[in-house]
PDB file of C-alpha atoms in Angstrom:
ATOM      1  CA  MET A 244       0.000   0.000   0.000  1.00  0.00           C
ATOM      2  CA  ASN A 245       2.995   2.303   0.318  1.00  0.00           C
ATOM      3  CA  ALA A 246       4.039   1.907  -3.316  1.00  0.00           C
ATOM      4  CA  VAL A 247       4.501   4.932  -5.561  1.00  0.00           C
ATOM      5  CA  LEU A 248       3.723   5.472  -9.211  1.00  0.00           C
ATOM      6  CA  LYS A 249       6.537   4.479 -11.527  1.00  0.00           C
ATOM      7  CA  PRO A 250       8.290   7.465 -13.137  1.00  0.00           C
ATOM      8  CA  THR A 251       8.105   5.672 -16.519  1.00  0.00           C
ATOM      9  CA  LEU A 252       4.308   5.434 -16.365  1.00  0.00           C
ATOM     10  CA  HIS A 253       2.512   6.906 -19.382  1.00  0.00           C
ATOM     11  CA  PRO A 254       1.126  10.335 -18.356  1.00  0.00           C
ATOM     12  CA  ASP A 255      -2.374   9.352 -19.506  1.00  0.00           C
ATOM     13  CA  GLU A 256      -2.308   6.275 -17.285  1.00  0.00           C
ATOM     14  CA  ARG A 257      -0.957   8.351 -14.410  1.00  0.00           C
ATOM     15  CA  LYS A 258      -3.860  10.796 -14.836  1.00  0.00           C
ATOM     16  CA  ALA A 259      -6.425   7.977 -14.992  1.00  0.00           C
ATOM     17  CA  ARG A 260      -4.991   6.313 -11.894  1.00  0.00           C
ATOM     18  CA  VAL A 261      -5.019   9.486  -9.807  1.00  0.00           C
ATOM     19  CA  GLU A 262      -8.563  10.388 -10.889  1.00  0.00           C
ATOM     20  CA  LEU A 263      -9.893   6.909 -10.139  1.00  0.00           C
ATOM     21  CA  ALA A 264      -8.116   6.711  -6.781  1.00  0.00           C
ATOM     22  CA  ALA A 265      -9.599  10.103  -5.906  1.00  0.00           C
ATOM     23  CA  CYS A 266     -13.046   8.773  -6.824  1.00  0.00           C
ATOM     24  CA  TYR A 267     -12.658   5.824  -4.469  1.00  0.00           C
ATOM     25  CA  ARG A 268     -11.830   8.278  -1.678  1.00  0.00           C
ATOM     26  CA  VAL A 269     -14.861  10.407  -2.612  1.00  0.00           C
ATOM     27  CA  PHE A 270     -17.077   7.312  -2.318  1.00  0.00           C
ATOM     28  CA  ALA A 271     -15.512   6.542   1.076  1.00  0.00           C
ATOM     29  CA  MET A 272     -16.133  10.117   2.222  1.00  0.00           C
ATOM     30  CA  LEU A 273     -19.787   9.897   1.128  1.00  0.00           C
ATOM     31  CA  GLY A 274     -20.283   6.529   2.816  1.00  0.00           C
ATOM     32  CA  TRP A 275     -20.915   4.722  -0.466  1.00  0.00           C
ATOM     33  CA  THR A 276     -18.855   1.731   0.631  1.00  0.00           C
ATOM     34  CA  GLU A 277     -19.611  -1.928   1.300  1.00  0.00           C
ATOM     35  CA  MET A 278     -16.685  -3.234   3.361  1.00  0.00           C
ATOM     36  CA  ILE A 279     -14.127  -4.378   0.714  1.00  0.00           C
ATOM     37  CA  TYR A 280     -16.756  -5.004  -1.971  1.00  0.00           C
ATOM     38  CA  ASN A 281     -18.127  -3.146  -5.011  1.00  0.00           C
ATOM     39  CA  HIS A 282     -16.114  -1.465  -7.737  1.00  0.00           C
ATOM     40  CA  ILE A 283     -15.470   1.581  -9.848  1.00  0.00           C
ATOM     41  CA  THR A 284     -13.683   0.714 -13.083  1.00  0.00           C
ATOM     42  CA  VAL A 285     -12.096   2.877 -15.758  1.00  0.00           C
ATOM     43  CA  ARG A 286     -10.986   1.904 -19.262  1.00  0.00           C
ATOM     44  CA  LEU A 287      -7.485   3.102 -20.065  1.00  0.00           C
ATOM     45  CA  PRO A 288      -7.180   5.238 -23.217  1.00  0.00           C
ATOM     46  CA  ASP A 289      -5.764   3.863 -26.464  1.00  0.00           C
ATOM     47  CA  SER A 290      -2.753   6.142 -26.008  1.00  0.00           C
ATOM     48  CA  VAL A 291      -1.779   3.824 -23.139  1.00  0.00           C
ATOM     49  CA  THR A 292      -2.978   0.441 -24.416  1.00  0.00           C
ATOM     50  CA  GLY A 293      -2.375   0.711 -28.166  1.00  0.00           C
ATOM     51  CA  GLY A 294      -6.024  -0.114 -28.779  1.00  0.00           C
ATOM     52  CA  GLN A 295      -6.320  -3.073 -26.409  1.00  0.00           C
ATOM     53  CA  LYS A 296      -9.101  -3.035 -23.819  1.00  0.00           C
ATOM     54  CA  GLN A 297      -7.452  -2.595 -20.455  1.00  0.00           C
ATOM     55  CA  PHE A 298      -8.978  -1.367 -17.220  1.00  0.00           C
ATOM     56  CA  LEU A 299      -8.195  -0.135 -13.748  1.00  0.00           C
ATOM     57  CA  ILE A 300      -9.994  -1.646 -10.752  1.00  0.00           C
ATOM     58  CA  ASN A 301      -9.595  -1.617  -6.980  1.00  0.00           C
ATOM     59  CA  PRO A 302      -7.506  -4.376  -5.373  1.00  0.00           C
ATOM     60  CA  PHE A 303      -9.788  -6.939  -3.736  1.00  0.00           C
ATOM     61  CA  GLY A 304      -9.210  -6.831   0.005  1.00  0.00           C
ATOM     62  CA  LEU A 305      -8.718  -3.094   0.436  1.00  0.00           C
ATOM     63  CA  HIS A 306     -11.316  -0.664   1.700  1.00  0.00           C
ATOM     64  CA  TYR A 307     -12.020   2.275  -0.608  1.00  0.00           C
ATOM     65  CA  SER A 308     -10.183   4.532   1.856  1.00  0.00           C
ATOM     66  CA  GLU A 309      -7.028   2.469   1.237  1.00  0.00           C
ATOM     67  CA  VAL A 310      -7.054   2.657  -2.565  1.00  0.00           C
ATOM     68  CA  THR A 311      -4.216   4.639  -4.132  1.00  0.00           C
ATOM     69  CA  ALA A 312      -3.134   5.445  -7.662  1.00  0.00           C
ATOM     70  CA  SER A 313      -0.300   2.918  -7.466  1.00  0.00           C
ATOM     71  CA  ASN A 314      -2.189  -0.036  -5.974  1.00  0.00           C
ATOM     72  CA  LEU A 315      -5.016   0.043  -8.519  1.00  0.00           C
ATOM     73  CA  LEU A 316      -4.935  -3.138 -10.609  1.00  0.00           C
ATOM     74  CA  LYS A 317      -4.607  -3.130 -14.404  1.00  0.00           C
ATOM     75  CA  ILE A 318      -6.670  -5.940 -15.920  1.00  0.00           C
ATOM     76  CA  ASP A 319      -8.071  -7.159 -19.248  1.00  0.00           C
ATOM     77  CA  LEU A 320     -11.690  -7.911 -20.179  1.00  0.00           C
ATOM     78  CA  LYS A 321     -11.431 -11.359 -18.618  1.00  0.00           C
ATOM     79  CA  GLY A 322     -10.240  -9.933 -15.326  1.00  0.00           C
ATOM     80  CA  ASN A 323      -6.656 -11.128 -15.759  1.00  0.00           C
ATOM     81  CA  LYS A 324      -4.059  -8.989 -14.020  1.00  0.00           C
ATOM     82  CA  LEU A 325      -1.642  -7.224 -16.350  1.00  0.00           C
ATOM     83  CA  ASP A 326       0.760  -6.091 -13.653  1.00  0.00           C
ATOM     84  CA  ASP A 327       2.620  -7.733 -10.774  1.00  0.00           C
ATOM     85  CA  SER A 328       0.342  -6.573  -7.962  1.00  0.00           C
ATOM     86  CA  PRO A 329       0.002  -8.999  -5.030  1.00  0.00           C
ATOM     87  CA  TRP A 330      -3.698  -8.141  -4.710  1.00  0.00           C
ATOM     88  CA  PRO A 331      -6.363 -10.348  -6.337  1.00  0.00           C
ATOM     89  CA  VAL A 332      -9.308  -9.360  -8.557  1.00  0.00           C
ATOM     90  CA  ASN A 333     -12.829 -10.102  -7.325  1.00  0.00           C
ATOM     91  CA  PRO A 334     -14.458 -12.081 -10.194  1.00  0.00           C
ATOM     92  CA  ALA A 335     -17.963 -11.359  -8.903  1.00  0.00           C
ATOM     93  CA  GLY A 336     -17.190  -7.686  -9.143  1.00  0.00           C
ATOM     94  CA  PHE A 337     -15.850  -7.466 -12.654  1.00  0.00           C
ATOM     95  CA  THR A 338     -18.366  -9.655 -14.490  1.00  0.00           C
ATOM     96  CA  VAL A 339     -20.953  -6.883 -14.844  1.00  0.00           C
ATOM     97  CA  HIS A 340     -18.302  -4.241 -15.460  1.00  0.00           C
ATOM     98  CA  ALA A 341     -16.618  -6.328 -18.158  1.00  0.00           C
ATOM     99  CA  ALA A 342     -19.926  -6.883 -19.944  1.00  0.00           C
ATOM    100  CA  ILE A 343     -20.642  -3.154 -20.076  1.00  0.00           C
ATOM    101  CA  HIS A 344     -17.091  -2.064 -20.904  1.00  0.00           C
ATOM    102  CA  GLY A 345     -16.856  -4.693 -23.614  1.00  0.00           C
ATOM    103  CA  ALA A 346     -20.165  -4.004 -25.324  1.00  0.00           C
ATOM    104  CA  LEU A 347     -20.704  -0.253 -24.953  1.00  0.00           C
ATOM    105  CA  PRO A 348     -18.024   1.868 -26.672  1.00  0.00           C
ATOM    106  CA  ASP A 349     -18.838   4.918 -24.532  1.00  0.00           C
ATOM    107  CA  ALA A 350     -18.582   3.026 -21.250  1.00  0.00           C
ATOM    108  CA  HIS A 351     -15.256   4.498 -20.181  1.00  0.00           C
ATOM    109  CA  CYS A 352     -16.252   4.343 -16.517  1.00  0.00           C
ATOM    110  CA  VAL A 353     -18.605   1.984 -14.659  1.00  0.00           C
ATOM    111  CA  MET A 354     -19.670   2.478 -11.028  1.00  0.00           C
ATOM    112  CA  HIS A 355     -21.654   0.108  -8.810  1.00  0.00           C
ATOM    113  CA  THR A 356     -22.947   0.626  -5.267  1.00  0.00           C
ATOM    114  CA  HIS A 357     -24.887  -1.174  -2.530  1.00  0.00           C
ATOM    115  CA  THR A 358     -26.036   1.876  -0.566  1.00  0.00           C
ATOM    116  CA  THR A 359     -28.923   1.313   1.828  1.00  0.00           C
ATOM    117  CA  SER A 360     -31.415   3.503  -0.007  1.00  0.00           C
ATOM    118  CA  GLY A 361     -30.207   2.288  -3.400  1.00  0.00           C
ATOM    119  CA  VAL A 362     -30.723  -1.367  -2.498  1.00  0.00           C
ATOM    120  CA  ALA A 363     -34.022  -0.543  -0.797  1.00  0.00           C
ATOM    121  CA  VAL A 364     -35.382   1.017  -3.988  1.00  0.00           C
ATOM    122  CA  ALA A 365     -33.939  -1.869  -6.000  1.00  0.00           C
ATOM    123  CA  CYS A 366     -36.001  -4.211  -3.809  1.00  0.00           C
ATOM    124  CA  THR A 367     -39.192  -2.218  -4.407  1.00  0.00           C
ATOM    125  CA  GLN A 368     -41.569  -3.764  -6.905  1.00  0.00           C
ATOM    126  CA  SER A 369     -42.324  -0.438  -8.617  1.00  0.00           C
ATOM    127  CA  GLY A 370     -38.679   0.639  -8.647  1.00  0.00           C
ATOM    128  CA  LEU A 371     -37.709   4.301  -8.747  1.00  0.00           C
ATOM    129  CA  ALA A 372     -40.662   6.555  -7.963  1.00  0.00           C
ATOM    130  CA  GLN A 373     -41.269   9.580 -10.165  1.00  0.00           C
ATOM    131  CA  ASN A 374     -42.093  11.861  -7.267  1.00  0.00           C
ATOM    132  CA  ASN A 375     -39.164  14.127  -6.454  1.00  0.00           C
ATOM    133  CA  PHE A 376     -36.775  16.715  -7.848  1.00  0.00           C
ATOM    134  CA  TYR A 377     -34.005  14.193  -8.474  1.00  0.00           C
ATOM    135  CA  SER A 378     -35.955  11.368 -10.058  1.00  0.00           C
ATOM    136  CA  ALA A 379     -37.588  13.950 -12.325  1.00  0.00           C
ATOM    137  CA  GLN A 380     -34.144  14.620 -13.828  1.00  0.00           C
ATOM    138  CA  LEU A 381     -33.780  10.959 -14.789  1.00  0.00           C
ATOM    139  CA  ASP A 382     -36.777  10.494 -17.050  1.00  0.00           C
ATOM    140  CA  ASN A 383     -36.118   7.597 -19.448  1.00  0.00           C
ATOM    141  CA  LEU A 384     -32.507   7.303 -18.261  1.00  0.00           C
ATOM    142  CA  VAL A 385     -32.901   4.336 -15.889  1.00  0.00           C
ATOM    143  CA  ALA A 386     -32.975   0.659 -16.906  1.00  0.00           C
ATOM    144  CA  TYR A 387     -33.742  -2.412 -14.780  1.00  0.00           C
ATOM    145  CA  HIS A 388     -32.225  -5.879 -14.624  1.00  0.00           C
ATOM    146  CA  ASP A 389     -33.757  -8.734 -12.636  1.00  0.00           C
ATOM    147  CA  PHE A 390     -31.749 -10.394  -9.908  1.00  0.00           C
ATOM    148  CA  GLU A 391     -30.112 -13.681 -10.957  1.00  0.00           C
ATOM    149  CA  GLY A 392     -27.840 -14.198  -7.962  1.00  0.00           C
ATOM    150  CA  ILE A 393     -24.197 -13.262  -7.488  1.00  0.00           C
ATOM    151  CA  THR A 394     -22.886 -11.874 -10.760  1.00  0.00           C
ATOM    152  CA  ILE A 395     -20.191 -14.416 -11.626  1.00  0.00           C
ATOM    153  CA  HIS A 396     -21.815 -16.211 -14.560  1.00  0.00           C
ATOM    154  CA  ALA A 397     -21.035 -15.033 -18.091  1.00  0.00           C
ATOM    155  CA  ASP A 398     -24.344 -16.356 -19.439  1.00  0.00           C
ATOM    156  CA  GLU A 399     -26.112 -13.483 -17.660  1.00  0.00           C
ATOM    157  CA  THR A 400     -24.321 -10.959 -19.885  1.00  0.00           C
ATOM    158  CA  PRO A 401     -26.691 -10.978 -22.909  1.00  0.00           C
ATOM    159  CA  ARG A 402     -29.720 -10.390 -20.690  1.00  0.00           C
ATOM    160  CA  LEU A 403     -27.938  -7.651 -18.784  1.00  0.00           C
ATOM    161  CA  LEU A 404     -26.943  -5.815 -21.955  1.00  0.00           C
ATOM    162  CA  LYS A 405     -30.393  -6.198 -23.483  1.00  0.00           C
ATOM    163  CA  ASN A 406     -31.960  -4.673 -20.393  1.00  0.00           C
ATOM    164  CA  ILE A 407     -29.490  -1.781 -20.276  1.00  0.00           C
ATOM    165  CA  GLY A 408     -30.003  -0.850 -23.905  1.00  0.00           C
ATOM    166  CA  ASP A 409     -28.631   2.671 -24.199  1.00  0.00           C
ATOM    167  CA  LYS A 410     -29.678   3.842 -20.727  1.00  0.00           C
ATOM    168  CA  PRO A 411     -26.808   5.267 -18.647  1.00  0.00           C
ATOM    169  CA  LEU A 412     -28.235   4.189 -15.282  1.00  0.00           C
ATOM    170  CA  LEU A 413     -29.214   0.722 -14.136  1.00  0.00           C
ATOM    171  CA  ILE A 414     -31.121  -0.517 -11.118  1.00  0.00           C
ATOM    172  CA  LEU A 415     -30.081  -4.108 -10.477  1.00  0.00           C
ATOM    173  CA  ARG A 416     -33.232  -5.415  -8.818  1.00  0.00           C
ATOM    174  CA  ASN A 417     -32.739  -6.697  -5.248  1.00  0.00           C
ATOM    175  CA  HIS A 418     -29.088  -5.727  -5.645  1.00  0.00           C
ATOM    176  CA  GLY A 419     -28.044  -2.094  -6.118  1.00  0.00           C
ATOM    177  CA  LEU A 420     -27.321   0.820  -8.442  1.00  0.00           C
ATOM    178  CA  LEU A 421     -25.012   1.188 -11.441  1.00  0.00           C
ATOM    179  CA  ALA A 422     -23.905   4.035 -13.709  1.00  0.00           C
ATOM    180  CA  TRP A 423     -21.722   4.191 -16.814  1.00  0.00           C
ATOM    181  CA  ALA A 424     -20.498   7.103 -18.909  1.00  0.00           C
ATOM    182  CA  PRO A 425     -17.785   8.308 -21.313  1.00  0.00           C
ATOM    183  CA  THR A 426     -16.067  10.072 -18.391  1.00  0.00           C
ATOM    184  CA  LEU A 427     -15.673   9.357 -14.706  1.00  0.00           C
ATOM    185  CA  PRO A 428     -17.167  12.696 -13.560  1.00  0.00           C
ATOM    186  CA  LEU A 429     -20.260  12.169 -15.708  1.00  0.00           C
ATOM    187  CA  ALA A 430     -20.758   8.637 -14.360  1.00  0.00           C
ATOM    188  CA  PHE A 431     -20.381  10.060 -10.872  1.00  0.00           C
ATOM    189  CA  VAL A 432     -22.907  12.883 -11.216  1.00  0.00           C
ATOM    190  CA  ARG A 433     -25.411  10.526 -12.820  1.00  0.00           C
ATOM    191  CA  LEU A 434     -25.016   8.047  -9.964  1.00  0.00           C
ATOM    192  CA  TRP A 435     -25.187  10.842  -7.391  1.00  0.00           C
ATOM    193  CA  THR A 436     -28.504  12.044  -8.844  1.00  0.00           C
ATOM    194  CA  LEU A 437     -29.939   8.508  -8.771  1.00  0.00           C
ATOM    195  CA  GLN A 438     -28.650   8.036  -5.236  1.00  0.00           C
ATOM    196  CA  ARG A 439     -30.297  11.285  -4.091  1.00  0.00           C
ATOM    197  CA  ALA A 440     -33.560  10.224  -5.746  1.00  0.00           C
ATOM    198  CA  CYS A 441     -33.401   6.962  -3.787  1.00  0.00           C
ATOM    199  CA  ASP A 442     -32.558   8.786  -0.541  1.00  0.00           C
ATOM    200  CA  ILE A 443     -35.598  11.037  -0.940  1.00  0.00           C
ATOM    201  CA  GLN A 444     -37.844   8.146  -1.940  1.00  0.00           C
ATOM    202  CA  LEU A 445     -36.861   6.168   1.156  1.00  0.00           C
ATOM    203  CA  ALA A 446     -37.470   9.150   3.444  1.00  0.00           C
ATOM    204  CA  GLN A 447     -40.752  10.086   1.774  1.00  0.00           C
ATOM    205  CA  ALA A 448     -42.185   6.576   1.916  1.00  0.00           C
ATOM    206  CA  ALA A 449     -42.565   6.879   5.690  1.00  0.00           C
ATOM    207  CA  LEU A 450     -44.756   9.974   5.358  1.00  0.00           C
ATOM    208  CA  GLY A 451     -47.647   8.617   3.334  1.00  0.00           C
ATOM    209  CA  PRO A 452     -48.738   8.915  -0.302  1.00  0.00           C
ATOM    210  CA  ALA A 453     -46.418  11.005  -2.483  1.00  0.00           C
ATOM    211  CA  ILE A 454     -47.276  13.671  -5.023  1.00  0.00           C
ATOM    212  CA  ALA A 455     -46.484  12.121  -8.391  1.00  0.00           C
ATOM    213  CA  VAL A 456     -44.557  14.113 -10.986  1.00  0.00           C
ATOM    214  CA  PRO A 457     -46.476  14.046 -14.283  1.00  0.00           C
ATOM    215  CA  GLU A 458     -44.627  12.387 -17.145  1.00  0.00           C
ATOM    216  CA  ALA A 459     -44.618  15.571 -19.234  1.00  0.00           C
ATOM    217  CA  VAL A 460     -43.092  17.531 -16.345  1.00  0.00           C
ATOM    218  CA  ALA A 461     -40.440  14.860 -15.760  1.00  0.00           C
ATOM    219  CA  ARG A 462     -39.566  14.877 -19.449  1.00  0.00           C
ATOM    220  CA  LYS A 463     -39.214  18.672 -19.372  1.00  0.00           C
ATOM    221  CA  THR A 464     -37.171  18.559 -16.150  1.00  0.00           C
ATOM    222  CA  THR A 465     -34.753  16.023 -17.621  1.00  0.00           C
ATOM    223  CA  HIS A 466     -34.417  18.158 -20.756  1.00  0.00           C
ATOM    224  CA  ASP A 467     -33.756  21.290 -18.678  1.00  0.00           C
ATOM    225  CA  SER A 468     -31.228  19.637 -16.350  1.00  0.00           C
ATOM    226  CA  PHE A 469     -27.793  20.807 -17.487  1.00  0.00           C
ATOM    227  CA  GLN A 470     -25.632  18.875 -15.039  1.00  0.00           C
ATOM    228  CA  PHE A 471     -25.147  15.998 -17.507  1.00  0.00           C
ATOM    229  CA  ASP A 472     -24.441  18.314 -20.456  1.00  0.00           C
ATOM    230  CA  ALA A 473     -20.843  18.612 -21.699  1.00  0.00           C
ATOM    231  CA  GLN A 474     -21.407  22.334 -22.320  1.00  0.00           C
ATOM    232  CA  PHE A 475     -21.896  22.737 -18.581  1.00  0.00           C
ATOM    233  CA  GLY A 476     -19.071  20.520 -17.384  1.00  0.00           C
ATOM    234  CA  ALA A 477     -20.869  17.150 -17.380  1.00  0.00           C
ATOM    235  CA  GLY A 478     -20.158  16.692 -13.687  1.00  0.00           C
ATOM    236  CA  GLN A 479     -16.529  17.813 -13.728  1.00  0.00           C
ATOM    237  CA  ASP A 480     -17.141  20.803 -11.448  1.00  0.00           C
ATOM    238  CA  VAL A 481     -19.057  18.662  -8.945  1.00  0.00           C
ATOM    239  CA  PHE A 482     -16.391  15.973  -8.922  1.00  0.00           C
ATOM    240  CA  ASP A 483     -13.573  18.526  -8.584  1.00  0.00           C
ATOM    241  CA  ALA A 484     -15.311  20.105  -5.578  1.00  0.00           C
ATOM    242  CA  LEU A 485     -15.511  16.740  -3.827  1.00  0.00           C
ATOM    243  CA  VAL A 486     -11.881  15.925  -4.646  1.00  0.00           C
ATOM    244  CA  ARG A 487     -10.904  19.199  -2.967  1.00  0.00           C
ATOM    245  CA  GLN A 488     -12.703  17.953   0.140  1.00  0.00           C
ATOM    246  CA  VAL A 489     -10.825  14.649  -0.080  1.00  0.00           C
ATOM    247  CA  ASP A 490      -7.545  16.549  -0.451  1.00  0.00           C
ATOM    248  CA  ARG A 491      -8.203  18.338   2.830  1.00  0.00           C
ATOM    249  CA  ILE A 492      -8.492  14.920   4.487  1.00  0.00           C
ATOM    250  CA  GLY A 493      -5.319  13.634   2.843  1.00  0.00           C
ATOM    251  CA  LYS A 494      -3.585  13.355  -0.526  1.00  0.00           C
ATOM    252  CA  ASP A 495      -1.971   9.958  -0.058  1.00  0.00           C
ATOM    253  CA  TYR A 496      -4.316   8.506  -2.733  1.00  0.00           C
ATOM    254  CA  GLN A 497      -2.191  10.302  -5.338  1.00  0.00           C
ATOM    255  CA  ASN A 498       0.848   8.097  -4.634  1.00  0.00           C
TER     256      ASN A 498
END
């Protein structure tokens, strides 16, 4: 865990490693952790891989607060390690990520969580409720995939991809939340919005019947929401603000 980045490392890989390690610390700061489980994965750019599909993932056995730029694992689509790290890869964790990275060209980053409110909504028969400010920004952006057990079987992949379609957010029923995007900050802000929608839904459910958001209003709200738009940063400003908070806690993730 005290390793440092190699000076010969390609600058694009160095940048990807530091950004991803920072994201793991952001998740830890927000409480989006599940012991040593769950994953955030990033596809390395072609400038690093020469066109091969290679990814960065957290070492299995470390808490998110222990992830650093240097101890992130480099793996291929089958989850094979491409470096000499002593840490293993969790096969249950990368199966879903590999399916999405492999099939969706724009899936540069994939994030998966088991937050309490996220899993609670995933266990709800009706799924995400269209009744609050945050869910109204996600009109037609959320897909669903039925629970088939622990995600270690490759034969689940076709059904998973069919259910995702082109939607950037996925509720894995009885399981948790997932987001993918062309950039890490965009995946993050999408997941954050879904997480907030779930938080509000869980809190509201204890208060009685909710006021439903009409479909036309939700459609308009999603259209008017600029936080996912590249012209308005696509989440970069939000992510940068949270990284600044992480930096005040400690910058050891950069090593």
